[in-house]
Coordinates of C-alpha atoms and ligand atoms in Angstrom, one line a residue:
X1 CA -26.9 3.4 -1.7
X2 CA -23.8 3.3 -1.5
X3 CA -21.0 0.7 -3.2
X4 CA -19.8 0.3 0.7
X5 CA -22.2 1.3 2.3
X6 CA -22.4 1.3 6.4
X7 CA -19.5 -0.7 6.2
X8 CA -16.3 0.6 8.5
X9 CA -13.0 0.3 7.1
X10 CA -9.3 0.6 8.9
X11 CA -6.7 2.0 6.5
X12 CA -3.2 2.4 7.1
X13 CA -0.6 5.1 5.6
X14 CA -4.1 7.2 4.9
X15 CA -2.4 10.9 5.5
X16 CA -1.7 11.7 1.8
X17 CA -1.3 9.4 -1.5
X18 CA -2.7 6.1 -2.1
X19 CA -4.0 5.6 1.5
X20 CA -5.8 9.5 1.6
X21 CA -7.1 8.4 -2.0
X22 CA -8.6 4.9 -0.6
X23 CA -9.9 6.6 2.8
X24 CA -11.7 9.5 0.7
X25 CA -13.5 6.7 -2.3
X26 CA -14.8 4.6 0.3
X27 CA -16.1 7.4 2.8
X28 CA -17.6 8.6 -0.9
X29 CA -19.5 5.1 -1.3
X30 CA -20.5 5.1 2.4
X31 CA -18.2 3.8 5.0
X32 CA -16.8 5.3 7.4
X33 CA -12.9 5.1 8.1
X34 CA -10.7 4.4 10.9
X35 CA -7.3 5.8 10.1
X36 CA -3.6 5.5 11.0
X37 CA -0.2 7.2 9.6
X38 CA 2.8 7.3 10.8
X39 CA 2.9 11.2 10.2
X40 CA 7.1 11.7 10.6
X41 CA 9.9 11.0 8.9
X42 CA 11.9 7.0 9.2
X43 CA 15.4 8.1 9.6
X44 CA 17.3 5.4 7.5
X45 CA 14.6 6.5 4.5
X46 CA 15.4 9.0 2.0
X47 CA 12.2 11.1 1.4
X48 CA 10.4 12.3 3.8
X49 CA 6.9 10.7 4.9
X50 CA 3.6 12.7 5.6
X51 CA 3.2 15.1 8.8
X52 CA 0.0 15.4 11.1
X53 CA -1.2 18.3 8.8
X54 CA -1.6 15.7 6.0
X55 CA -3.6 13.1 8.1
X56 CA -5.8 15.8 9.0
X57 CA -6.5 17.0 5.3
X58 CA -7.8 13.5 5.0
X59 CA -9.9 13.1 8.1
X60 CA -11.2 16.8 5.8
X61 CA -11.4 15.3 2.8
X62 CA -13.7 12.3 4.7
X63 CA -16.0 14.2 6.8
X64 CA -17.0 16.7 3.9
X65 CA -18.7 13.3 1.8
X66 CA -20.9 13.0 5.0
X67 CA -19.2 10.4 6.4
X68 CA -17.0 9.6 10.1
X69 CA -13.5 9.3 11.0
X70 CA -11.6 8.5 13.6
X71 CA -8.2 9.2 12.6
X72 CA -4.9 8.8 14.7
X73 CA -0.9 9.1 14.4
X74 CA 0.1 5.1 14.5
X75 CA 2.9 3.3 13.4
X76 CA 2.7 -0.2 11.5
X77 CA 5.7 -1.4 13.8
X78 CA 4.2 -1.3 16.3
X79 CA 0.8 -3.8 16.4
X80 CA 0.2 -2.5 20.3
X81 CA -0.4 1.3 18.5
X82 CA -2.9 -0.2 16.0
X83 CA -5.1 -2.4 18.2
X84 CA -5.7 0.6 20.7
X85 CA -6.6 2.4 17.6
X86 CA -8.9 -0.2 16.1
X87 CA -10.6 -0.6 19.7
X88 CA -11.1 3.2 19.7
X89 CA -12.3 3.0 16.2
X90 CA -14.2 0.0 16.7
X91 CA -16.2 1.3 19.5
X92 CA -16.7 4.9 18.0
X93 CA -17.8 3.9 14.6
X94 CA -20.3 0.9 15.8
X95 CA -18.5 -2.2 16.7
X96 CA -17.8 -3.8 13.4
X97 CA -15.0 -3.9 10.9
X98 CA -16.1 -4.9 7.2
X99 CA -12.7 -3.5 5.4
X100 CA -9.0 -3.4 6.3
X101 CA -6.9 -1.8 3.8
X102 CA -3.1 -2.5 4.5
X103 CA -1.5 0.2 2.4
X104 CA 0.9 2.0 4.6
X105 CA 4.7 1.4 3.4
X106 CA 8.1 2.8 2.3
X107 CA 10.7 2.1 -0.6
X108 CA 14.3 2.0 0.8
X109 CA 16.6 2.5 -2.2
X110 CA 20.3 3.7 -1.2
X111 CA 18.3 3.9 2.5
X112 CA 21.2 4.4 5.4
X113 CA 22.7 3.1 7.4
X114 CA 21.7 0.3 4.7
X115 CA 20.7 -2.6 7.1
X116 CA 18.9 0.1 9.4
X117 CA 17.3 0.5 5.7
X118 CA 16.4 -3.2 5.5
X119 CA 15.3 -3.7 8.9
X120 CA 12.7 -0.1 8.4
X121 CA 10.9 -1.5 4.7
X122 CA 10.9 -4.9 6.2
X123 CA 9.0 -4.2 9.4
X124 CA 7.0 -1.5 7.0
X125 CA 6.0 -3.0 4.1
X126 CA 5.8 -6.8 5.6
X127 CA 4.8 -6.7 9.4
X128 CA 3.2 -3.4 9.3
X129 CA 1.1 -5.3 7.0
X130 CA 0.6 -8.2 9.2
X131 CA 0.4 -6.4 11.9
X132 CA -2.7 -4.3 10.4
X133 CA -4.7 -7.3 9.7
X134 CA -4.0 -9.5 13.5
X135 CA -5.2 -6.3 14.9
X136 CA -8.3 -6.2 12.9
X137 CA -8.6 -9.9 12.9
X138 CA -10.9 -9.6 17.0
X139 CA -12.8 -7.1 15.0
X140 CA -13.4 -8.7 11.5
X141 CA -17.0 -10.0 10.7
X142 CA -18.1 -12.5 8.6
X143 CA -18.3 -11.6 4.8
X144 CA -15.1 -8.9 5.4
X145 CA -12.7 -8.1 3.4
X146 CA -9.1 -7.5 3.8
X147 CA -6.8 -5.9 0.7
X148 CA -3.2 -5.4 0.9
X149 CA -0.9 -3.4 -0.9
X150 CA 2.0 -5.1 -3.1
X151 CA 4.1 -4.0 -5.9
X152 CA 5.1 -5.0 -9.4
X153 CA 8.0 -5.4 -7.5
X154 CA 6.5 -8.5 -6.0
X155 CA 6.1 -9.9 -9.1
X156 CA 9.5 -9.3 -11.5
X157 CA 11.9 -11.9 -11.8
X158 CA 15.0 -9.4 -11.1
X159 CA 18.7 -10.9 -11.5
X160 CA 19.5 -11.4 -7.9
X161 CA 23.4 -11.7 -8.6
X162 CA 23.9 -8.2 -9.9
X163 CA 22.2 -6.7 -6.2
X164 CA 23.8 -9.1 -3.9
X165 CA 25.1 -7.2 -1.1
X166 CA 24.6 -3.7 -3.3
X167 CA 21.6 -2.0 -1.4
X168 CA 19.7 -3.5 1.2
X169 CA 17.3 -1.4 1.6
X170 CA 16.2 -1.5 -1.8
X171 CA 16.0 -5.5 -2.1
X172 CA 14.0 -5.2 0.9
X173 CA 11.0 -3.5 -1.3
X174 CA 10.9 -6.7 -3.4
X175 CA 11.2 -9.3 -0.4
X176 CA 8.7 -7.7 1.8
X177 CA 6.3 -7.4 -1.1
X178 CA 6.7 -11.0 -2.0
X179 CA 6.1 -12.2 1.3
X180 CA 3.4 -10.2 2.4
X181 CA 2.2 -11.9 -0.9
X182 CA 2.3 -15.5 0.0
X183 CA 0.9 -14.3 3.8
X184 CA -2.4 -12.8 2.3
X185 CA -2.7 -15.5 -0.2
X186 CA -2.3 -18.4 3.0
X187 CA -4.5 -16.2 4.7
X188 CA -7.0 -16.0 2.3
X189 CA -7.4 -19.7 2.3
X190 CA -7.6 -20.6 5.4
X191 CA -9.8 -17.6 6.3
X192 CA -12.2 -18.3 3.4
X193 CA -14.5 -20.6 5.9
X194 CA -15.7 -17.4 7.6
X195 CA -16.6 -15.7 4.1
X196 CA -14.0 -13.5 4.6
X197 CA -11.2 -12.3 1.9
X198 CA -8.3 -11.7 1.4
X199 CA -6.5 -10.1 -2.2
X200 CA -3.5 -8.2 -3.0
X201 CA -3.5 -5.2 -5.1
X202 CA -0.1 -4.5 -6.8
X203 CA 0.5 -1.1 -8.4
X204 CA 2.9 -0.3 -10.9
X205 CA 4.2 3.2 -10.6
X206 CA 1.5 5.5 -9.1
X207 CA 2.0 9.3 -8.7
X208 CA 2.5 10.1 -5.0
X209 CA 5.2 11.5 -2.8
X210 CA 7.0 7.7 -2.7
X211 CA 7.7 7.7 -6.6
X212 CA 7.9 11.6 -6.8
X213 CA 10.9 11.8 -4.8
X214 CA 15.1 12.1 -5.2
X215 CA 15.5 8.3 -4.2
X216 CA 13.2 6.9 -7.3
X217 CA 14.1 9.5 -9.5
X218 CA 17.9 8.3 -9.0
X219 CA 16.9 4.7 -9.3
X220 CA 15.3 5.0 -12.9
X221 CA 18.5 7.5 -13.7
X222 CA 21.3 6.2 -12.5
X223 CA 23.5 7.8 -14.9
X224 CA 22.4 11.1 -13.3
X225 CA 24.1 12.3 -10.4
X226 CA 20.8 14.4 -9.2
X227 CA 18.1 13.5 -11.9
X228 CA 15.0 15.5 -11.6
X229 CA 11.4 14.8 -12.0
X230 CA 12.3 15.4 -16.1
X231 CA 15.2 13.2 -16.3
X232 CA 12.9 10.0 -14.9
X233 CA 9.8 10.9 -16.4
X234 CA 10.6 9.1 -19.9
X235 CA 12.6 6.4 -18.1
X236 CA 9.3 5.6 -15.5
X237 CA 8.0 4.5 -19.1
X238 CA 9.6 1.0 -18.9
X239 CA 7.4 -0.3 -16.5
X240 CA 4.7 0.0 -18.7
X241 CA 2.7 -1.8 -22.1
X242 CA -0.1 1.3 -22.0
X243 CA 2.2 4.7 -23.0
X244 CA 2.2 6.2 -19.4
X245 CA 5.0 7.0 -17.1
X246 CA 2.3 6.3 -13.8
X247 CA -1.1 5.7 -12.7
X248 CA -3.1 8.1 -10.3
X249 CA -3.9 7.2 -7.1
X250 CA -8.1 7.2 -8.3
X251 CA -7.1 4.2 -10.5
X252 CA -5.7 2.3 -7.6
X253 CA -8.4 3.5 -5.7
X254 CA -11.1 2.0 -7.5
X255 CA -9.2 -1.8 -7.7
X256 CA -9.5 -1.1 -3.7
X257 CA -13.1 -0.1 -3.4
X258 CA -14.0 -3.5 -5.7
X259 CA -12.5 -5.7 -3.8
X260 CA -13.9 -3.8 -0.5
X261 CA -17.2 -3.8 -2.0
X262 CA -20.0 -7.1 -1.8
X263 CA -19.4 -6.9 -5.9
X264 CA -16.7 -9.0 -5.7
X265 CA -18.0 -11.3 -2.8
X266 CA -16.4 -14.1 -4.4
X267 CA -13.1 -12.9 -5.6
X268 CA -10.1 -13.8 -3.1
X269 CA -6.3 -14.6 -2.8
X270 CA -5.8 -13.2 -5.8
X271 CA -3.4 -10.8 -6.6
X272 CA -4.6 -7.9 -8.7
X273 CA -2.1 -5.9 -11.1
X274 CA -2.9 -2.5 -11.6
X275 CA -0.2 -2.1 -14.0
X276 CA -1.0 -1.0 -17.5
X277 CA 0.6 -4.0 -18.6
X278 CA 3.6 -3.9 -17.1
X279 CA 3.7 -7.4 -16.3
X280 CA 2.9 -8.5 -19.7
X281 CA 6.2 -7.1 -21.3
X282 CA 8.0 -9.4 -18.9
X283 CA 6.1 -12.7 -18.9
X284 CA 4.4 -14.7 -22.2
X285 CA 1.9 -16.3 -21.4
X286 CA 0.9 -18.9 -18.6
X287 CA -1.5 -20.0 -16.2
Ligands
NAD301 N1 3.9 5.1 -5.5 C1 4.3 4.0 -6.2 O1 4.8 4.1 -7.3 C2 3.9 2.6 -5.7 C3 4.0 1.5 -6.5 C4 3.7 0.3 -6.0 C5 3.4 0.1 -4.7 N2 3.3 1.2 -3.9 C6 3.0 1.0 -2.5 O2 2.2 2.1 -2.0 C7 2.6 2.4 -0.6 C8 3.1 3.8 -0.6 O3 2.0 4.7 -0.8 P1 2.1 5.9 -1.7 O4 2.5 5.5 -3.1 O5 0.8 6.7 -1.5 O6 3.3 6.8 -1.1 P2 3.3 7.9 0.1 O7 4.7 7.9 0.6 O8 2.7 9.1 -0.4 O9 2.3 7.3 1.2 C9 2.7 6.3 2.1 C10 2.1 6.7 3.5 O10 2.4 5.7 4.4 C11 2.8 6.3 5.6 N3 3.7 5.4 6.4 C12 5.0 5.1 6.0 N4 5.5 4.3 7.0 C13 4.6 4.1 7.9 C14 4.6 3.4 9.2 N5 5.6 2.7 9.6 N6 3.4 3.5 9.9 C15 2.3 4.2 9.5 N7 2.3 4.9 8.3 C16 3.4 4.9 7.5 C17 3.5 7.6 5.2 O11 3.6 8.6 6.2 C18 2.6 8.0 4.0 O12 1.6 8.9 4.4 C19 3.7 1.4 -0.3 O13 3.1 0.3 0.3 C20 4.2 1.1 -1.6 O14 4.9 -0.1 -1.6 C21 3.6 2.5 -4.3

């Protein structure tokens, strides 16, 4: 048996990273996925975003541990493009949804125009999240779970005067992380009736195409006019206690397929570092 087993779980951003990482554990524990990505580039964002080539590599990567997908280009913006997907899904995959995993999203730094830049990681990172779970919630049966994807970005106490006005589409990150924060946590509670959860998994730097790109890479160098991968390596250090620049996807991964899983039936609203400490270098102690 299976950690998940015969559950059916809907995860967003699942063509390649985090998302293809959470999709692939799951289906490897026994559920079966119904999967969304955006699959083309946001034009105000710096880096480009996965392409139809990488969705299907996952809906591979899925059906090779046994298990079935239904897989389909969707954007989180739009909550019209993930209900008909999650009624597609729904009905394909046996009319019951046990997991939503709310993971699609984009970091804006020096994003342009820079209010275009704003307005994308906003409706990304926060609606896109609410979005994913009001679509699920006709769906949803008792006992579910529901994890969303934050960031130690949510969760540092940054100087706000030095970024006032500076780069919207960076501060954007932070604010839709926070909120999506409080939304899971209100959700959580007021959800808990039905048995269902509701947690927040926040990652500190994980190794994917987000922090692997020019964008990050300038915003841990920004002495460097074009830092490489080399330059920010020993600077991606400072976010954390444990000696590693990142995580891997796996060890985000398995946070997800925990709180997914009946093992932690009784574990919600909380909101689950997967940091290597990072949080402790920044806070003493308090409850
Ligand atoms: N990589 C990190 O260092 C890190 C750290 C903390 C949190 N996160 C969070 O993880 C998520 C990024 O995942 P990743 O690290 O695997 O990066 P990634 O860029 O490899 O994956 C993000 C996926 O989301 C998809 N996506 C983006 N916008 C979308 C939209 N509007 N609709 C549907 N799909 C969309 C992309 O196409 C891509 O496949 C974000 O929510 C980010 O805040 C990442």
């Amino acid at each position: 048996m299976g950690r998940v087993e015969g559950k059916v779980a809907f995860v967003t951003g699942a063509a390649r990273g985090q998302g293809r990482s959470h999709a692939v554990r799951l289906a490897e524990e026994g559920a079966d996925i119904i999967a969304v990505d955006i699959c083309r580039d946001i034009e105000s964002i710096k880096y480009s975003l996965s392409r139809p080539e990488d969705l299907e590599e996952t809906a591979r990567l899925v059906e090779k541990t046994g298990r079935r997908i239904v897989a389909e280009q969707g954007d989180v913006r739009d909550r019209a493009q993930l209900a008909a997907v999650l009624e597609r899904g729904v009905a394909e995959l046996g009319g019951h949804l046990d997991i939503v995993v709310a993971q699609a999203g984009i970091a804006g730094m020096k994003g342009e125009p820079p209010w275009q830049a704003w307005t994308d990681v906003i409706d990304t990172d926060l609606l896109g999240v609410i979005n994913a779970v009001q679509a699920s919630l006709p769906y949803l049966v008792d006992g579910a779970s529901v994890i969303a994807t934050g960031s130690t970005a949510a969760l540092m106490d940054v100087s706000k005067v030095d970024q006032v006005g500076k780069d919207p589409g960076g501060v954007a990150y932070m604010v839709a992380k926070r909120l999506l924060s409080q939304y899971i946590h209100e959700f959580a509670t007021h959800i808990a009736p039905r048995r269902i959860r509701a947690n927040v998994v926040h990652p500190t730097n994980t190794n994917t195409n987000m922090l692997q790109s020019e964008p990050m890479y300038q915003s841990f160098r920004p002495d460097l006019e074009h830092p490489t991968r080399a330059d920010a390596e020993p600077a991606f250090h400072v976010q954390q206690a444990i000696p590693v620049p990142w995580v891997e996807p796996a060890d985000i991964s398995n946070a997800v397929l925990f709180l997914a899983s009946d093992e932690s039936r009784f574990v919600t609203g909380t909101q689950l570092r997967v940091d290597a400490g990072g949080y402790l270098k920044w806070y003493d102690y308090h409850v």
